[in-house]
């Protein structure tokens, strides 16, 4: 009977904010790693007790109507009205209905991907998930091009597209959305009130220009369900990162899960500097007390799953 040990300690793990890269030595990609099918199935079953990716990946049209009031998940006192545009973009059926893939790649945004040469390998997976509209064109060799689902926190519009202040930025976003070419665009619209206008701008752009993307807006219960699953496994996460959300969802429809670009540490295993993101100059914000994420803690849990064969983490170069 395969046992899942995600976090060995019984007390809440404390985040060590020093450089942890030395502790997290991971074998190079080429080293022997075997998929543990029994364990993967067991994890899927456990996660299904908390959430079902097929349902929770998006609110569906039948469940909301224009004008409905929604309380933000992290700002319960703030509300939003479901706009006509948002309603129009809600899917009728789950974008993952009856989907099963042999292998999935989840591509995180760490600078550890730079010079990894992992692009080709990433593109061979049956389903490729990316985070926060991270650019691919210029980085194809290291991150690949294939995108089946990409997430977009509303904050991305501010960080990467200058809050669409002028026509040039609107055009840049439009081009990026067009390049998705029918993939799923996953927008956490109901998390925090700060994203309200940004989500509306994107919705409007998609509708106005008939952009070919399949929009999805995660269910109101997803965040708590994901936290609940990890808490039960003694991983005390304040607010799961996009990467961890994606892994948790992917267990439902992927047989084997491969993670790339997950490395929340400023130095690599050989003590060379690593950029926080492979594509911008954002700094290691997670070390600030104000940051809601506990990425190193999540990483520890993922590394443990890697060692047990439930997922494969690649943090070095691909063959
Ligand atoms: N990630 C990582 N190490 C880094 C940067 C990112 O492991 N140095 C992983 C995390 O799982 C993260 C994912 O890659 O969720 C995508 O990165 P990013 O866009 O920074 O993620 P968010 O969690 O959405 O961050 P934020 O809330 O700041 O938008």
Short mmCIF file of C-alpha atoms and ligand atoms in Angstrom, two decimals, residues 107-112 130-134 151 153 155-156 159 239-245 260-265 274-279 282 284 286 291-293 295 298-299 302, ligand 1:
data_model
loop_
_atom_site.label_atom_id
_atom_site.label_comp_id
_atom_site.label_asym_id
_atom_site.label_seq_id
_atom_site.Cartn_x
_atom_site.Cartn_y
_atom_site.Cartn_z
CA UNK A 107 5.45 25.44 -16.19
CA UNK A 108 6.20 27.76 -13.26
CA UNK A 109 7.85 31.11 -13.83
CA UNK A 110 11.19 30.78 -12.02
CA UNK A 111 14.36 32.00 -13.73
CA UNK A 112 15.73 28.49 -13.22
CA UNK A 130 1.49 27.93 -17.96
CA UNK A 131 1.12 30.68 -15.40
CA UNK A 132 0.25 34.36 -15.57
CA UNK A 133 0.51 34.90 -19.31
CA UNK A 134 4.28 34.42 -19.11
CA UNK A 151 -3.59 31.46 -15.97
CA UNK A 153 -4.04 36.84 -12.18
CA UNK A 155 -2.33 41.80 -11.27
CA UNK A 156 -0.58 40.69 -14.49
CA UNK A 159 2.71 44.33 -13.95
CA UNK A 239 -2.68 31.27 0.13
CA UNK A 240 -1.75 28.61 -2.45
CA UNK A 241 0.29 29.92 -5.37
CA UNK A 242 -0.93 29.57 -8.93
CA UNK A 243 1.60 26.76 -9.41
CA UNK A 244 0.27 24.71 -6.51
CA UNK A 245 -3.33 25.34 -7.59
CA UNK A 260 9.29 22.92 -14.66
CA UNK A 261 10.21 26.43 -13.47
CA UNK A 262 9.45 25.76 -9.82
CA UNK A 263 12.38 27.14 -7.84
CA UNK A 264 11.59 29.85 -5.30
CA UNK A 265 15.20 30.42 -4.28
CA UNK A 274 18.51 32.64 -10.23
CA UNK A 275 16.01 35.28 -11.37
CA UNK A 276 12.64 35.26 -9.66
CA UNK A 277 10.88 35.19 -13.03
CA UNK A 278 12.55 34.07 -16.26
CA UNK A 279 11.12 37.03 -18.17
CA UNK A 282 10.64 41.18 -10.36
CA UNK A 284 12.04 37.77 -4.53
CA UNK A 286 7.94 36.17 -1.22
CA UNK A 291 3.53 38.40 0.79
CA UNK A 292 0.66 35.94 1.09
CA UNK A 293 2.62 33.09 -0.49
CA UNK A 295 6.54 29.21 -1.88
CA UNK A 298 5.08 24.52 -1.07
CA UNK A 299 8.33 23.57 -2.78
CA UNK A 302 6.37 19.16 -4.06
N1 LIG B 1 7.35 29.78 -9.04
C1 LIG B 1 8.40 29.18 -8.37
N2 LIG B 1 9.55 29.88 -8.17
C2 LIG B 1 9.69 31.15 -8.60
C3 LIG B 1 8.61 31.77 -9.28
C4 LIG B 1 7.45 31.05 -9.48
O1 LIG B 1 8.29 28.04 -7.93
N3 LIG B 1 10.84 31.79 -8.42
C5 LIG B 1 6.13 28.99 -9.31
C6 LIG B 1 5.04 29.20 -8.25
O2 LIG B 1 4.36 27.99 -8.04
C7 LIG B 1 4.13 30.21 -8.92
C8 LIG B 1 4.25 29.85 -10.40
O3 LIG B 1 5.60 29.40 -10.56
O4 LIG B 1 2.79 30.13 -8.50
C9 LIG B 1 3.97 31.00 -11.34
O5 LIG B 1 4.76 32.12 -10.99
P1 LIG B 1 4.12 33.54 -10.68
O6 LIG B 1 3.50 34.05 -11.91
O7 LIG B 1 5.12 34.40 -10.01
O8 LIG B 1 3.01 33.06 -9.62
P2 LIG B 1 1.88 33.55 -8.64
O9 LIG B 1 1.80 32.58 -7.53
O10 LIG B 1 0.61 33.75 -9.36
O11 LIG B 1 2.38 34.90 -8.09
P3 LIG B 1 1.63 36.22 -7.75
O12 LIG B 1 0.59 35.88 -6.73
O13 LIG B 1 2.75 37.06 -7.21
O14 LIG B 1 1.02 36.75 -9.04
#
